[in-house]
Coordinates of N, CA and C in Angstrom, one line a residue:
M794 N 92.9 108.5 109.1 CA 93.7 109.2 110.1 C 93.7 110.7 109.9
E795 N 93.5 111.1 108.7 CA 93.6 112.6 108.4 C 92.6 113.4 109.2
G796 N 93.2 114.4 109.9 CA 92.3 115.3 110.6 C 92.3 114.9 112.1
I797 N 92.8 113.8 112.6 CA 92.8 113.4 114.0 C 94.0 114.1 114.6
H798 N 93.7 115.0 115.5 CA 94.8 115.7 116.2 C 95.0 115.3 117.6
N799 N 94.0 114.7 118.2 CA 94.0 114.3 119.6 C 94.1 112.7 119.6
I800 N 95.3 112.2 119.2 CA 95.4 110.8 119.0 C 95.2 110.0 120.4
P801 N 95.7 110.5 121.5 CA 95.4 109.8 122.7 C 93.9 109.8 123.1
G802 N 93.2 110.9 122.8 CA 91.8 111.0 123.1 C 91.0 110.1 122.2
F803 N 91.4 110.0 120.9 CA 90.7 109.2 119.9 C 90.9 107.7 120.3
A804 N 92.2 107.3 120.7 CA 92.5 106.0 121.1 C 91.6 105.6 122.3
K805 N 91.5 106.5 123.3 CA 90.7 106.3 124.5 C 89.3 106.0 124.1
G806 N 88.7 106.8 123.2 CA 87.4 106.6 122.7 C 87.2 105.2 122.1
I807 N 88.1 104.8 121.3 CA 88.0 103.5 120.6 C 88.1 102.4 121.7
L808 N 89.0 102.5 122.6 CA 89.1 101.5 123.7 C 88.0 101.4 124.6
E809 N 87.1 102.5 124.7 CA 85.9 102.4 125.5 C 84.8 101.6 124.8
I810 N 85.0 101.4 123.5 CA 84.0 100.6 122.7 C 84.5 99.2 122.4
H811 N 85.8 99.1 122.2 CA 86.4 97.8 121.8 C 87.6 97.5 122.7
Q812 N 87.8 96.2 123.0 CA 89.0 95.8 123.7 C 90.2 95.8 122.7
S813 N 91.4 96.1 123.1 CA 92.5 96.1 122.2 C 92.8 94.8 121.5
N814 N 92.5 93.7 122.2 CA 92.7 92.4 121.6 C 91.7 92.1 120.5
H815 N 90.7 92.9 120.3 CA 89.7 92.8 119.2 C 90.0 93.8 118.0
I816 N 91.1 94.5 118.1 CA 91.4 95.5 117.1 C 92.6 95.0 116.2
F817 N 92.4 95.0 114.9 CA 93.4 94.6 114.0 C 93.8 95.9 113.2
V818 N 95.1 96.0 112.8 CA 95.6 97.1 112.0 C 96.1 96.5 110.7
V819 N 95.7 97.1 109.6 CA 96.2 96.8 108.3 C 96.9 98.1 107.8
C820 N 98.1 98.0 107.4 CA 98.8 99.2 106.9 C 100.0 98.7 106.0
D821 N 100.6 99.6 105.4 CA 101.8 99.3 104.6 C 103.0 99.8 105.4
S822 N 104.2 99.5 105.0 CA 105.4 99.8 105.8 C 105.7 101.3 105.9
D823 N 105.1 102.1 105.1 CA 105.4 103.6 105.2 C 104.2 104.3 105.8
A824 N 103.7 103.7 106.9 CA 102.6 104.3 107.6 C 103.0 105.6 108.2
S825 N 102.1 106.5 108.3 CA 102.5 107.9 108.8 C 102.8 107.8 110.3
D826 N 103.5 108.9 110.8 CA 103.8 109.0 112.2 C 102.5 109.0 113.1
E827 N 101.5 109.6 112.6 CA 100.2 109.7 113.3 C 99.6 108.3 113.4
L828 N 99.7 107.5 112.4 CA 99.1 106.1 112.5 C 100.0 105.3 113.5
Q829 N 101.3 105.5 113.4 CA 102.2 104.8 114.3 C 101.8 105.1 115.8
Q830 N 101.6 106.4 116.0 CA 101.2 106.9 117.4 C 99.9 106.3 117.8
L831 N 98.9 106.2 116.9 CA 97.6 105.6 117.2 C 97.8 104.1 117.6
I832 N 98.5 103.4 116.8 CA 98.7 102.0 117.0 C 99.4 101.8 118.4
A833 N 100.3 102.6 118.7 CA 101.0 102.6 120.1 C 100.0 102.9 121.2
A834 N 99.2 103.9 121.0 CA 98.2 104.4 122.0 C 97.1 103.3 122.2
L835 N 96.8 102.5 121.2 CA 95.8 101.5 121.3 C 96.3 100.2 122.0
G836 N 97.6 100.1 122.1 CA 98.2 99.0 122.7 C 98.0 97.7 121.9
I837 N 98.0 97.8 120.6 CA 97.7 96.6 119.8 C 98.8 95.6 119.8
D838 N 98.5 94.4 120.0 CA 99.5 93.3 120.0 C 100.1 93.2 118.7
D839 N 101.4 92.8 118.6 CA 102.1 92.7 117.3 C 101.4 91.7 116.4
H840 N 100.8 90.6 117.0 CA 100.1 89.6 116.2 C 98.9 90.2 115.5
H841 N 98.4 91.4 115.9 CA 97.2 92.0 115.3 C 97.6 93.1 114.3
K842 N 98.9 93.2 114.1 CA 99.4 94.2 113.1 C 99.7 93.5 111.8
Y843 N 99.1 93.9 110.8 CA 99.3 93.3 109.5 C 99.8 94.3 108.5
I844 N 101.2 94.2 108.3 CA 101.8 95.1 107.3 C 101.8 94.4 106.0
I845 N 101.2 95.1 105.0 CA 101.0 94.5 103.7 C 101.9 95.2 102.7
G846 N 102.8 94.5 102.0 CA 103.7 95.1 101.0 C 105.0 95.4 101.6
E847 N 106.0 95.4 100.7 CA 107.4 95.7 101.1 C 107.5 97.2 101.5
K848 N 107.0 98.1 100.6 CA 107.0 99.5 100.8 C 105.6 100.0 100.9
E849 N 104.8 99.6 99.9 CA 103.5 100.1 99.7 C 102.5 98.9 99.6
F850 N 101.3 99.1 100.0 CA 100.2 98.1 99.9 C 100.2 97.5 98.5
E851 N 100.2 98.3 97.5 CA 100.1 97.8 96.1 C 101.2 96.8 95.7
D852 N 102.4 97.0 96.2 CA 103.5 96.1 95.8 C 103.4 94.7 96.3
A853 N 102.4 94.4 97.2 CA 102.2 93.1 97.7 C 101.5 92.2 96.7
F854 N 100.8 92.8 95.7 CA 100.1 92.0 94.7 C 100.9 91.8 93.5
A855 N 100.6 90.6 92.9 CA 101.3 90.2 91.6 C 100.9 91.2 90.5
D856 N 101.8 91.4 89.5 CA 101.5 92.3 88.4 C 100.2 91.9 87.7
D857 N 100.1 90.6 87.4 CA 98.9 90.2 86.6 C 97.6 90.4 87.5
V858 N 97.7 90.3 88.8 CA 96.5 90.5 89.6 C 96.1 92.0 89.6
L859 N 97.1 92.9 89.7 CA 96.9 94.3 89.6 C 96.2 94.6 88.2
Y860 N 96.8 94.1 87.2 CA 96.3 94.3 85.9 C 94.8 93.8 85.7
D861 N 94.6 92.5 86.1 CA 93.3 91.9 85.9 C 92.2 92.6 86.7
C862 N 92.5 92.9 87.9 CA 91.5 93.5 88.8 C 91.1 94.9 88.3
W863 N 92.1 95.7 87.8 CA 91.7 97.1 87.3 C 91.1 97.0 86.0
R864 N 91.5 96.0 85.1 CA 90.8 95.8 83.8 C 89.3 95.5 84.0
Q865 N 89.1 94.5 85.0 CA 87.7 94.1 85.2 C 86.9 95.3 85.8
Y866 N 87.5 96.1 86.6 CA 86.8 97.2 87.2 C 86.4 98.2 86.1
H867 N 87.3 98.4 85.1 CA 86.9 99.2 84.0 C 85.8 98.6 83.1
E868 N 86.0 97.4 82.8 CA 85.0 96.7 81.9 C 83.6 96.7 82.5
D869 N 83.5 96.4 83.8 CA 82.2 96.4 84.4 C 81.6 97.8 84.5
R870 N 82.3 98.8 84.2 CA 81.8 100.2 84.1 C 81.8 100.7 82.7
G871 N 81.8 99.7 81.7 CA 81.7 100.0 80.3 C 82.8 100.8 79.7
R872 N 84.0 100.6 80.2 CA 85.2 101.2 79.7 C 86.3 100.2 79.5
N873 N 87.3 100.6 78.7 CA 88.5 99.8 78.5 C 89.6 100.5 79.3
C874 N 90.6 99.8 79.7 CA 91.8 100.3 80.4 C 92.6 101.1 79.4
P875 N 93.3 102.1 79.8 CA 94.2 102.8 78.9 C 95.3 101.8 78.3
A876 N 95.8 102.2 77.1 CA 96.7 101.3 76.4 C 98.0 101.0 77.2
N877 N 98.4 101.9 78.1 CA 99.6 101.7 78.9 C 99.4 100.7 80.0
W878 N 98.1 100.4 80.3 CA 97.8 99.5 81.4 C 98.0 98.1 81.0
T879 N 99.3 97.6 81.1 CA 99.6 96.2 80.6 C 100.4 95.5 81.7
V880 N 100.4 94.2 81.8 CA 101.2 93.5 82.7 C 102.7 93.8 82.6
E881 N 103.1 94.0 81.3 CA 104.5 94.2 81.1 C 104.9 95.6 81.6
N882 N 104.1 96.6 81.4 CA 104.4 98.0 81.9 C 104.3 98.0 83.5
I883 N 103.4 97.3 84.0 CA 103.3 97.2 85.5 C 104.6 96.6 86.0
S884 N 105.0 95.5 85.4 CA 106.2 94.8 85.8 C 107.5 95.7 85.7
R885 N 107.5 96.4 84.6 CA 108.7 97.3 84.4 C 108.7 98.4 85.4
E886 N 107.6 99.0 85.7 CA 107.5 100.0 86.7 C 107.8 99.5 88.1
R887 N 107.4 98.3 88.4 CA 107.7 97.7 89.7 C 109.2 97.6 89.9
A888 N 109.9 97.1 88.8 CA 111.3 96.9 88.8 C 112.0 98.2 89.0
A889 N 111.6 99.2 88.3 CA 112.2 100.6 88.4 C 112.0 101.1 89.9
C890 N 110.9 100.9 90.5 CA 110.6 101.4 91.8 C 111.5 100.6 92.9
L891 N 111.7 99.4 92.6 CA 112.6 98.6 93.5 C 114.1 99.1 93.4
Q892 N 114.5 99.6 92.3 CA 115.8 100.1 92.1 C 116.0 101.5 92.7
N893 N 114.9 102.2 92.8 CA 114.9 103.6 93.3 C 114.3 103.6 94.8
P894 N 115.2 103.9 95.8 CA 114.7 103.9 97.2 C 113.5 104.9 97.4
N895 N 113.4 105.9 96.6 CA 112.3 106.9 96.7 C 111.2 106.6 95.7
G896 N 111.3 105.5 95.0 CA 110.2 105.2 94.0 C 108.9 104.9 94.7
K897 N 107.8 105.4 94.1 CA 106.5 105.1 94.6 C 105.7 104.3 93.6
F898 N 105.5 103.1 93.9 CA 104.8 102.2 92.9 C 103.4 102.6 92.7
S899 N 102.7 103.1 93.7 CA 101.4 103.6 93.6 C 101.3 104.7 92.6
S900 N 102.3 105.6 92.6 CA 102.3 106.8 91.7 C 102.5 106.3 90.3
T901 N 103.4 105.4 90.1 CA 103.6 104.9 88.7 C 102.4 104.2 88.2
L902 N 101.7 103.5 89.1 CA 100.5 102.8 88.6 C 99.4 103.8 88.1
R903 N 99.3 104.9 88.9 CA 98.4 106.0 88.4 C 98.8 106.6 87.1
K904 N 100.1 106.7 86.9 CA 100.6 107.2 85.6 C 100.2 106.3 84.4
L905 N 100.4 105.0 84.7 CA 100.0 104.0 83.7 C 98.5 104.0 83.4
N906 N 97.7 104.5 84.3 CA 96.3 104.5 84.1 C 95.8 105.8 83.5
A907 N 96.7 106.7 83.2 CA 96.3 108.0 82.6 C 95.3 107.8 81.5
G908 N 94.2 108.5 81.6 CA 93.1 108.4 80.6 C 92.1 107.4 81.0
G909 N 92.3 106.7 82.1 CA 91.3 105.7 82.6 C 90.5 106.2 83.7
K910 N 89.7 105.4 84.3 CA 88.8 105.8 85.4 C 89.8 106.3 86.5
K911 N 89.3 107.3 87.2 CA 90.1 107.8 88.3 C 90.6 106.7 89.2
M912 N 91.9 106.8 89.5 CA 92.5 105.8 90.4 C 93.0 106.4 91.7
T913 N 92.2 106.4 92.7 CA 92.7 106.8 94.0 C 93.0 105.5 94.8
K914 N 93.7 105.6 95.9 CA 94.0 104.4 96.7 C 92.7 103.7 97.1
P915 N 91.7 104.4 97.6 CA 90.4 103.7 98.0 C 89.7 103.0 96.8
I916 N 89.7 103.7 95.6 CA 89.1 103.1 94.5 C 89.8 101.9 94.0
F917 N 91.2 102.0 93.9 CA 92.0 100.8 93.5 C 91.8 99.7 94.5
G918 N 91.8 100.0 95.8 CA 91.6 99.0 96.8 C 90.3 98.3 96.6
L919 N 89.2 99.0 96.3 CA 87.9 98.5 96.0 C 88.0 97.5 94.8
A920 N 88.7 97.9 93.7 CA 88.8 97.1 92.6 C 89.5 95.8 92.9
L921 N 90.6 95.9 93.7 CA 91.3 94.6 94.2 C 90.3 93.8 95.0
A922 N 89.6 94.4 95.9 CA 88.7 93.6 96.8 C 87.6 92.9 96.0
E923 N 87.1 93.6 95.0 CA 86.0 93.1 94.2 C 86.4 91.9 93.3
Y924 N 87.6 92.0 92.7 CA 87.9 91.0 91.6 C 89.0 90.0 91.9
I925 N 89.7 90.2 93.0 CA 90.8 89.2 93.3 C 90.2 87.9 93.7
E926 N 90.9 86.8 93.4 CA 90.5 85.5 93.8 C 91.3 85.2 95.1
D927 N 90.7 84.3 95.9 CA 91.3 84.0 97.2 C 92.7 83.5 97.1
D928 N 93.0 82.7 96.0 CA 94.4 82.2 95.9 C 95.4 83.2 95.4
Q929 N 94.9 84.4 95.1 CA 95.8 85.5 94.6 C 96.1 86.5 95.7
L930 N 95.6 86.3 96.9 CA 95.8 87.2 98.0 C 97.3 87.2 98.4
P931 N 97.9 88.3 98.7 CA 99.2 88.2 99.3 C 99.1 87.4 100.6
P932 N 100.2 86.7 101.0 CA 100.1 85.8 102.1 C 99.7 86.5 103.4
R933 N 100.3 87.7 103.7 CA 100.0 88.4 104.9 C 98.5 88.8 105.0
L934 N 97.9 89.2 103.9 CA 96.5 89.5 103.9 C 95.6 88.3 104.0
A935 N 96.0 87.2 103.4 CA 95.3 85.9 103.6 C 95.4 85.5 105.0
A936 N 96.5 85.7 105.7 CA 96.6 85.3 107.1 C 95.6 86.2 108.0
L937 N 95.5 87.4 107.6 CA 94.5 88.3 108.4 C 93.1 87.7 108.2
F938 N 92.7 87.4 107.0 CA 91.4 86.9 106.8 C 91.2 85.5 107.5
T939 N 92.2 84.7 107.5 CA 92.1 83.4 108.3 C 91.9 83.7 109.7
E940 N 92.6 84.7 110.3 CA 92.5 85.0 111.7 C 91.1 85.6 112.0
L941 N 90.6 86.4 111.1 CA 89.3 87.0 111.3 C 88.1 86.0 111.3
Y942 N 88.3 85.0 110.4 CA 87.2 84.1 110.2 C 87.4 82.7 110.9
S943 N 88.4 82.6 111.8 CA 88.6 81.4 112.5 C 87.9 81.4 113.8

């Protein structure tokens, strides 16, 4: 979404290529105003909106899944995760973020990764996509895949 200033025009362009009933949206609950405007402009049905996570996308995944996927991502690139990257630390940081209404779980995960491979949201998302098992998917994400492949 970054850089799109003409949201109605962008939505019109998308709708010239795709019908709104063929468009699915995946976002977390703190989606930007611009994304919310685009979703509204596209006229996407509520059944095609997949909000993942309580506050952030990352909080939808179990602590051990976050740990394992990022560890495997590191190992497949010939590196070890930083010493702070543990299931216990991830769990502790999740609990602290739940207590703090302004807490950002994604930011604390990046801090736990200090000294490791660069962790951006796209890179971390790629690690999750590469290494997660089907039975470890958050229910809402699993429902999206079921919808897409049925």
